[in-house]
Tab-separated table of C-alpha atoms in Angstrom:
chain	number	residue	atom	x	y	z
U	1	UNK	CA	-63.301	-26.499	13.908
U	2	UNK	CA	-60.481	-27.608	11.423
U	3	UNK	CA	-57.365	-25.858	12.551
U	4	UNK	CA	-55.030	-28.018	11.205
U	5	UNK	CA	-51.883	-26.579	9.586
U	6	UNK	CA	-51.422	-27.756	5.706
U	7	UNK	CA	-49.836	-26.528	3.106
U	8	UNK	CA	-52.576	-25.472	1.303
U	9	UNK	CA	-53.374	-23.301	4.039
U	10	UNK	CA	-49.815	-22.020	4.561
U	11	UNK	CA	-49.352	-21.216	0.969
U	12	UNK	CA	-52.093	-18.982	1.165
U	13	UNK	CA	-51.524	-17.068	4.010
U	14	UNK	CA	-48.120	-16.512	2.981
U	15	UNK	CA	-49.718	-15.240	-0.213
U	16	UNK	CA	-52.316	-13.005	1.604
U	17	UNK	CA	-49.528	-11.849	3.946
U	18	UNK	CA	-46.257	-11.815	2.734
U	19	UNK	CA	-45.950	-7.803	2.194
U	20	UNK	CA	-46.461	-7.984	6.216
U	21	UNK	CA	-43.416	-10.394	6.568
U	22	UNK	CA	-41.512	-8.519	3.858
U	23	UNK	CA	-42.292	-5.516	5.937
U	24	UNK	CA	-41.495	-6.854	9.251
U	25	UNK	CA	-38.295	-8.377	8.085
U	26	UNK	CA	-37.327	-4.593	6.775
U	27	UNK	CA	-37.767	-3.122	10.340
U	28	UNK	CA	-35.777	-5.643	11.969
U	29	UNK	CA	-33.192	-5.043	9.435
U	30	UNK	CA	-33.029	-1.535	9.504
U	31	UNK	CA	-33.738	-1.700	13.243
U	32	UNK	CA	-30.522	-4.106	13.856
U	33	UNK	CA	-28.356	-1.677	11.424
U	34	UNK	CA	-28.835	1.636	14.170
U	35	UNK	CA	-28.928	-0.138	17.079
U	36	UNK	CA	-24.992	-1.188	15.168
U	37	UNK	CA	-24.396	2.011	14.398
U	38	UNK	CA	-24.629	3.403	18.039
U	39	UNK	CA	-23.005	0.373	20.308
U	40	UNK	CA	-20.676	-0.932	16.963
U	41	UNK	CA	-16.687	-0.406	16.519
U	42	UNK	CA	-16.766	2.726	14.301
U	43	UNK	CA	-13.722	2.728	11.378
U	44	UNK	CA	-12.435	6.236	11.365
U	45	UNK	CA	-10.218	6.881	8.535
U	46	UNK	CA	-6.612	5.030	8.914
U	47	UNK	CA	-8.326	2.181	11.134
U	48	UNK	CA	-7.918	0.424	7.147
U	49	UNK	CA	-4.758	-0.201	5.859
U	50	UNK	CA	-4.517	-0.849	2.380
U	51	UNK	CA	-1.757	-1.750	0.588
U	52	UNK	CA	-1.593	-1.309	-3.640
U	53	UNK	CA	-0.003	-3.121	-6.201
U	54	UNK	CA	0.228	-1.131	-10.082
U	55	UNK	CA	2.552	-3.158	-11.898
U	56	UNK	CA	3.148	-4.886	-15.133
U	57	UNK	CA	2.665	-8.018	-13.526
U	58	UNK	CA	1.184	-9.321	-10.391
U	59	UNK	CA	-0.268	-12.236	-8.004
U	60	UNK	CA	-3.427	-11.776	-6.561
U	61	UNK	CA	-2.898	-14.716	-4.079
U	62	UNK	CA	0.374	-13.828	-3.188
U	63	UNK	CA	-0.954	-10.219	-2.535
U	64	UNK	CA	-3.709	-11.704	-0.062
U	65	UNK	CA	-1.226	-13.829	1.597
U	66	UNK	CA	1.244	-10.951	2.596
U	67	UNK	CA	-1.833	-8.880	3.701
U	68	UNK	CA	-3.186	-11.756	5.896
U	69	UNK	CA	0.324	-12.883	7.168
U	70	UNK	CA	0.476	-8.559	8.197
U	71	UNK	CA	-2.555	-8.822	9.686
U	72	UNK	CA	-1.896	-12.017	11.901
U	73	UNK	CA	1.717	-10.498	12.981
U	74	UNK	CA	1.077	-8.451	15.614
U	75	UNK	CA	3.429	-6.047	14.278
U	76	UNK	CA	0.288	-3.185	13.809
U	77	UNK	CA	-1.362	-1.490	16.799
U	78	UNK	CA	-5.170	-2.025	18.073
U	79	UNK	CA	-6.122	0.939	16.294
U	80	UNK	CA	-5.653	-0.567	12.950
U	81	UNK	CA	-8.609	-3.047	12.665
U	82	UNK	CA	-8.758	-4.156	8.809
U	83	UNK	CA	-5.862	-4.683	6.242
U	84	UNK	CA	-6.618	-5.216	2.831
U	85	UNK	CA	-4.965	-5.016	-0.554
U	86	UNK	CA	-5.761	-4.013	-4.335
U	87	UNK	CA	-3.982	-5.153	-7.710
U	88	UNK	CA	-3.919	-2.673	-10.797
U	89	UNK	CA	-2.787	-3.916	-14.100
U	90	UNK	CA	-0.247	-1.422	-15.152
U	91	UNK	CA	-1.894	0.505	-18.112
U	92	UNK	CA	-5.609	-0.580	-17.027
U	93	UNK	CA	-7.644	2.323	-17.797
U	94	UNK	CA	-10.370	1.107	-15.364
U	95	UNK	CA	-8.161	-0.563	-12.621
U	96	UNK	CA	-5.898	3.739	-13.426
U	97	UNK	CA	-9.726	5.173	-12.587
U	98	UNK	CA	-10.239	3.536	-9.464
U	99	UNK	CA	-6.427	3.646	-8.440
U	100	UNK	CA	-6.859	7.498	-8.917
U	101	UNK	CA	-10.382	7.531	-7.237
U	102	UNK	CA	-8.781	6.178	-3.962
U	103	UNK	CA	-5.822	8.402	-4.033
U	104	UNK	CA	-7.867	11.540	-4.661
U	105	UNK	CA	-9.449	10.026	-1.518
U	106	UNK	CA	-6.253	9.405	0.541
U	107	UNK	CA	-7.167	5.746	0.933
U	108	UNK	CA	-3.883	4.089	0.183
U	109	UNK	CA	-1.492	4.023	2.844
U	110	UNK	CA	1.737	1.589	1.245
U	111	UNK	CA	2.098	1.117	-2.938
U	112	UNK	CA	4.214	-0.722	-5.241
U	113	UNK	CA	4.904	1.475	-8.334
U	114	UNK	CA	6.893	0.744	-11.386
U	115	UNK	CA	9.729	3.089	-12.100
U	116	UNK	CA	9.954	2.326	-15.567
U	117	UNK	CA	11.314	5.683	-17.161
U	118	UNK	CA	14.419	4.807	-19.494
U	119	UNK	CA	17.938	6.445	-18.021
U	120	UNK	CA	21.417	6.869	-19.697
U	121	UNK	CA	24.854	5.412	-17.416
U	122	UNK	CA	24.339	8.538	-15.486
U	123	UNK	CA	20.876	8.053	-14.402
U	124	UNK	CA	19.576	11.109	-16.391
U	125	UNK	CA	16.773	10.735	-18.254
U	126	UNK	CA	17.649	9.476	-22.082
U	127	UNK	CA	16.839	11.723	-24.691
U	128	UNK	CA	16.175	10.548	-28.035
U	129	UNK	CA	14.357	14.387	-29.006
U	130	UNK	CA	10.700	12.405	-29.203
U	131	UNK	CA	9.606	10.977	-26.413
U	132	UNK	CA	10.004	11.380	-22.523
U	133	UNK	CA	9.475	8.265	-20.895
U	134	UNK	CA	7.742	9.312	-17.573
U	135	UNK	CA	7.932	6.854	-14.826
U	136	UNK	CA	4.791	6.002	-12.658
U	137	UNK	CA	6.895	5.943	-9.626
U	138	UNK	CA	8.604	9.823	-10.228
U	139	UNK	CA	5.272	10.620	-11.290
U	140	UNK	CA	3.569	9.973	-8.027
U	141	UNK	CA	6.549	11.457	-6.042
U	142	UNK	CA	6.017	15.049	-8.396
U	143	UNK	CA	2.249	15.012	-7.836
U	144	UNK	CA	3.051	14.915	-3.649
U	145	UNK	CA	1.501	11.393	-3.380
U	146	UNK	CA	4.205	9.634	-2.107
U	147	UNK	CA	5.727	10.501	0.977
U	148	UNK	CA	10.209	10.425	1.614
U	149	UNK	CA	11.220	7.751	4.140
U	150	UNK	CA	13.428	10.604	6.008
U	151	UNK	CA	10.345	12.768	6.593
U	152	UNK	CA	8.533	9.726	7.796
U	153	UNK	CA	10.892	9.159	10.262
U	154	UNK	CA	11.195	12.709	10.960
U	155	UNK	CA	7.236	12.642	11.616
U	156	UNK	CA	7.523	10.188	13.435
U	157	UNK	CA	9.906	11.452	15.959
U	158	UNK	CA	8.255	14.715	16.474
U	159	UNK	CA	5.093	12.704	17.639
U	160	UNK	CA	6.646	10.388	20.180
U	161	UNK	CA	9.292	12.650	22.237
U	162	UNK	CA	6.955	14.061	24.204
U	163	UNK	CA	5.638	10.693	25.130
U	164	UNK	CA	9.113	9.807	26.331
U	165	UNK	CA	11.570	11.138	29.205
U	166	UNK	CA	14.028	13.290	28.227
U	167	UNK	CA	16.976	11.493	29.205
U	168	UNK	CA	19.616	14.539	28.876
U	169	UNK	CA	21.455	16.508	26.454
U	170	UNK	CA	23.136	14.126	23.600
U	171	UNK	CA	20.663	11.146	24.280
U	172	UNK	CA	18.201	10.026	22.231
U	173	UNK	CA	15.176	10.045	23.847
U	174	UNK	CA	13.374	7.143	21.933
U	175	UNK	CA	16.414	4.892	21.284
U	176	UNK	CA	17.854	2.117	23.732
U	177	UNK	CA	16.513	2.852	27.543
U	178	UNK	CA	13.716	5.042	26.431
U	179	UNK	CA	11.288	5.539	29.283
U	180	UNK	CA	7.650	5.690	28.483
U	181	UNK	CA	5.895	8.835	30.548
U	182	UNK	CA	2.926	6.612	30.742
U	183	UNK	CA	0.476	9.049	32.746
U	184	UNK	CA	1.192	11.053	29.325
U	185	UNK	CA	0.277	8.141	27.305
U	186	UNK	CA	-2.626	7.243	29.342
U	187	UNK	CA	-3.767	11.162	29.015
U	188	UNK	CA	-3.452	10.987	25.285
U	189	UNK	CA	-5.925	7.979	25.226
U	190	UNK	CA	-8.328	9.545	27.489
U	191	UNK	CA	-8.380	12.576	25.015
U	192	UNK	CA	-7.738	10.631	21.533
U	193	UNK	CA	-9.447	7.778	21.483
U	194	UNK	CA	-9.144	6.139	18.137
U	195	UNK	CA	-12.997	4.640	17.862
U	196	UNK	CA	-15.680	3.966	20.041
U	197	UNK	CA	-14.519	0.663	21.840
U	198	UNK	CA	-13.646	1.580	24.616
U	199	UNK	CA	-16.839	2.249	27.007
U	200	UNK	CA	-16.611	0.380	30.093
U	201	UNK	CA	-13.778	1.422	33.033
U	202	UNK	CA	-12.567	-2.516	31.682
U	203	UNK	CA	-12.357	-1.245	28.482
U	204	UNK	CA	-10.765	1.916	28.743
U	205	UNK	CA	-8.325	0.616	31.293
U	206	UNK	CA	-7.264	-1.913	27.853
U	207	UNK	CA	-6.975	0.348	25.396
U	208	UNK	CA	-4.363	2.841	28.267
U	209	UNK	CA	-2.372	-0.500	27.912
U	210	UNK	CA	-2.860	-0.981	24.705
U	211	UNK	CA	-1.784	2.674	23.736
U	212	UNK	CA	1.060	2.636	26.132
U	213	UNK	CA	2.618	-0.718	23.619
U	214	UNK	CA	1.221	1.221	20.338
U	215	UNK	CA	3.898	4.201	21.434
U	216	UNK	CA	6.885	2.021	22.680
U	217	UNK	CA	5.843	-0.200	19.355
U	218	UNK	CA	6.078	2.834	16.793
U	219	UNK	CA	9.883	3.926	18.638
U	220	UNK	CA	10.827	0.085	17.184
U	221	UNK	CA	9.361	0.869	13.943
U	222	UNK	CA	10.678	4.074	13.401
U	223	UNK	CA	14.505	3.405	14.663
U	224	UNK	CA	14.406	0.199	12.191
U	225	UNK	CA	13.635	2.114	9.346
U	226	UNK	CA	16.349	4.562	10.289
U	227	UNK	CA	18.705	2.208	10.594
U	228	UNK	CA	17.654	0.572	7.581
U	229	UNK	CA	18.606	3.871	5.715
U	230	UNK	CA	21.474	4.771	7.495
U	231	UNK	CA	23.151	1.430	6.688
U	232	UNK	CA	21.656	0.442	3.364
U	233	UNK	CA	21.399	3.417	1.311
U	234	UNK	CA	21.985	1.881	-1.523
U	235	UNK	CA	18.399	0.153	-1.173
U	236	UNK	CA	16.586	3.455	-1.360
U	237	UNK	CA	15.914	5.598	-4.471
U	238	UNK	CA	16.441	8.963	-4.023
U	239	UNK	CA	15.043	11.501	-6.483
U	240	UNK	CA	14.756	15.579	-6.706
U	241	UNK	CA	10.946	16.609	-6.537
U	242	UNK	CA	9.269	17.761	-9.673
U	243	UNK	CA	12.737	16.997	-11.554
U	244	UNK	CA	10.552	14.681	-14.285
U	245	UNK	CA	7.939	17.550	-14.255
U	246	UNK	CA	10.423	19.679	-15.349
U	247	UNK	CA	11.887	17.435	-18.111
U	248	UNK	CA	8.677	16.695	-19.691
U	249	UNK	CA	8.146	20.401	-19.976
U	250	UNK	CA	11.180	20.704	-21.323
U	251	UNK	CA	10.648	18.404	-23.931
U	252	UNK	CA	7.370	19.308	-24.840
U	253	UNK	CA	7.951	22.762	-25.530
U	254	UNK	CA	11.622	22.864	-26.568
U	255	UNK	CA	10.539	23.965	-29.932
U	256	UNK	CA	8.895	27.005	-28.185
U	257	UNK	CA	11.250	30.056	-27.518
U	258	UNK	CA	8.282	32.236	-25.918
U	259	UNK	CA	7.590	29.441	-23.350
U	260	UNK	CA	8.017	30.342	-19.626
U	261	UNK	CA	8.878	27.338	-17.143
U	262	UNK	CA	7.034	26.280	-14.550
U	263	UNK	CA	8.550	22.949	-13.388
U	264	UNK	CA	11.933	23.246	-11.177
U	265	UNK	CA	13.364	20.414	-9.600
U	266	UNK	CA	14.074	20.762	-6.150
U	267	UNK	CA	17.389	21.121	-4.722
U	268	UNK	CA	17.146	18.142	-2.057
U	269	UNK	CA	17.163	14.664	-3.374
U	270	UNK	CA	15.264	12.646	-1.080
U	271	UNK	CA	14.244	8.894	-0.289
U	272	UNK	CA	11.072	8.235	-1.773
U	273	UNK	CA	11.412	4.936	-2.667
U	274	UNK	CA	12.725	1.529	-1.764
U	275	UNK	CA	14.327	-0.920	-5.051
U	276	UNK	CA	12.801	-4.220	-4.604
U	277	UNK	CA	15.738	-5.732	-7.009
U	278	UNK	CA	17.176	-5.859	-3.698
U	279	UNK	CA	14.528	-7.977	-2.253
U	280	UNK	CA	14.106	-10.791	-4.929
U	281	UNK	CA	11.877	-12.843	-3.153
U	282	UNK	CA	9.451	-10.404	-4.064
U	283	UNK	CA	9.248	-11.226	-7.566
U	284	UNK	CA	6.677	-13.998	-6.033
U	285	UNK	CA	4.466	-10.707	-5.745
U	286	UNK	CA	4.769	-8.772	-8.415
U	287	UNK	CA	6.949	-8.201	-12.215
U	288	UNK	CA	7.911	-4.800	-13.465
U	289	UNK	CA	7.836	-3.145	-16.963
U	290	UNK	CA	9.348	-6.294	-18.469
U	291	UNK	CA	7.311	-8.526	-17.024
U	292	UNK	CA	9.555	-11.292	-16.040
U	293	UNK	CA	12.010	-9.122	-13.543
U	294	UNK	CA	11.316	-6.670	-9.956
U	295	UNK	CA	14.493	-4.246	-11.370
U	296	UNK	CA	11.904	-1.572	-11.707
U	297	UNK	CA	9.497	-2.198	-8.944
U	298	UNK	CA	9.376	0.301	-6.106
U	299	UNK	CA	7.923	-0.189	-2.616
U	300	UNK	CA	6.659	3.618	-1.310
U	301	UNK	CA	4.445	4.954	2.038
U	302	UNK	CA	1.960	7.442	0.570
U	303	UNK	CA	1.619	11.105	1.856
U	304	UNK	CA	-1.551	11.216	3.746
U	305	UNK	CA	-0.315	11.862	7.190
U	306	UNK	CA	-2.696	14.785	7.868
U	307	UNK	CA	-5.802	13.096	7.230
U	308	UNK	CA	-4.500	9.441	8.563
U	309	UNK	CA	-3.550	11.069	11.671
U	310	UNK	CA	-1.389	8.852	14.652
U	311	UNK	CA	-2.155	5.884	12.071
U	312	UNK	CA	-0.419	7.055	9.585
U	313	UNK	CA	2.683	5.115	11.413
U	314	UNK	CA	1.427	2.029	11.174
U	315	UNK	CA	2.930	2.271	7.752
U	316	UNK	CA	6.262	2.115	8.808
U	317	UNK	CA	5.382	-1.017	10.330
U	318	UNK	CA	3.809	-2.730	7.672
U	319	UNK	CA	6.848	-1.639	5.188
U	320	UNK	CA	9.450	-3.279	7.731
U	321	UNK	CA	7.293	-6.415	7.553
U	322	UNK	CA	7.350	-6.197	3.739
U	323	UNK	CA	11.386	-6.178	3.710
U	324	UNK	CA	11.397	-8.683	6.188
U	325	UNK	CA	8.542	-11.018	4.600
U	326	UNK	CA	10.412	-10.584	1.318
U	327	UNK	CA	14.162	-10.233	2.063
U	328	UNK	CA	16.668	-13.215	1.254
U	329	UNK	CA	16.612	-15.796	3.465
């Protein structure tokens, strides 16, 4: 009997058979995908940072280098497993769609806008009786996107003291000799696990550890920010809530005497933005509304603390790397 293999023969099994393989080749597939799904790392939402660039002008490569230099720094926790970036050409009407999609989703966690409005020498808003020029940045801000640095930090403090000794009346409880309660900390993991890692006694002994430095990591964070604020103010923009809102009404329906308001400004002016003109080496990143010049680029933390959860503080970490990464040297 001829058994021998040619490939005559093999071309026509192949032909004869090959909805089999294509078949068997599905199963495995589909077989290796929930057999994933069940033992696999699940991302829960904030396990992704992303970071967003809308400006004039922009470099790709220079935004995947800061996002892979973040990455490799050690300075986020072992809950955030993927950091990853997105440019939008100012003015882009599909790049504005899919901007829009992911904030509607609460996907962005740090963004560059431009604030590009036009201002008189008292930083009012110039008024030529046409046009209101509305700035992306403000915009954002009015529309409860962004989120102010001193609620941030304010956020931020309310979720750590109880993860720290209180060391008396008049001390600060997360500043210098803080003391971790770590049977707290280690309770908090047990109860809050951020994904499905941690199985194994091995494993869930590593991520108590691994929680215990996420904590003593986000004091850091947080008290460099403050200080950031408290000493250079002059590096933050602050702006009153819904105060463009309320000029654009204005304008638009100034020639209406039976129009009733809507838009306020709030009384509080708050931080909701960071100038890069006073981080120039920036400009290797991004350009503003002229195109050749950062005056009118603004780094911001987005708003979605209630659906990032404890991960919404590795944002202030990533934004002290950005001043750091891009400050003079």
């Amino acid at each position: 009997m001829d058994a021998r293999i040619t490939r005559k023969r093999l071309g026509e099994r192949l032909t004869y058979d090959w909805f089999k393989i294509v078949a068997v080749t599905l199963v495995v597939f589909l077989l290796w995908a929930f057999l994933y799904s069940l033992v696999g790392p699940k991302l829960l939402q904030g396990d992704e940072l992303t970071f967003y660039v809308v400006t004039n002008k922009y470099s790709e490569n220079e935004a995947r280098r800061f996002t892979e230099k973040l990455s490799a720094s050690g300075r986020l926790s072992y809950g955030t497993q993927s950091v990853r970036y997105e440019v939008i050409d100012y003015g882009d009407e599909t790049g504005g769609t899919k901007f829009n999609g992911a904030l509607m989703n609460q996907e962005i966690d740090m963004a560059v806008f431009m604030d590009n409005a036009l201002f008189d020498e008292n930083g009012d808003y110039k008024d030529d009786g046409l046009t209101v020029y509305v700035s992306d940045f403000r915009y954002y801000v009015d529309g409860n996107g962004v989120c102010a640095f001193t609620d941030a930090i304010a956020y931020a403090r309310a979720f750590l003291t109880p993860f720290f000794e209180d060391l008396g009346e008049g001390v600060d409880s997360l500043g210098e000799g803080r003391i971790l309660q770590e049977r707290v900390a280690a309770e908090y993991f047990l109860q809050n696990k951020l994904d499905n890692r941690f199985k194994t006694n091995e494993e869930i002994d590593q991520g108590v550890e691994w929680e215990k430095q996420r904590l003593i990591s986000y004091c850091e964070e947080t008290l460099k920010l403050e200080a950031l604020l408290r000493d250079h103010p002059e590096y933050f923009i602050y702006y009153r809530r819904f105060e463009q809102e309320a000029e654009v009404e204005r304008q638009s329906y100034r020639n209406d005497p039976n129009h009733e308001y809507i838009y306020e400004a709030e009384e509080e002016a708050k931080p909701y933005g960071i100038s890069l003109s006073h981080f120039p080496n920036a400009s290797a990143l991004c350009k503003g509304s002229d195109g050749t010049t950062i005056d009118d680029c603004v780094l911001t933390m987005l708003n979605f603390k209630d659906k990032n959860g404890d991960l919404f503080y590795e944002t202030i970490a990533a934004i002290n790397f950005f001043l750091e990464e891009y400050a003079s040297k």
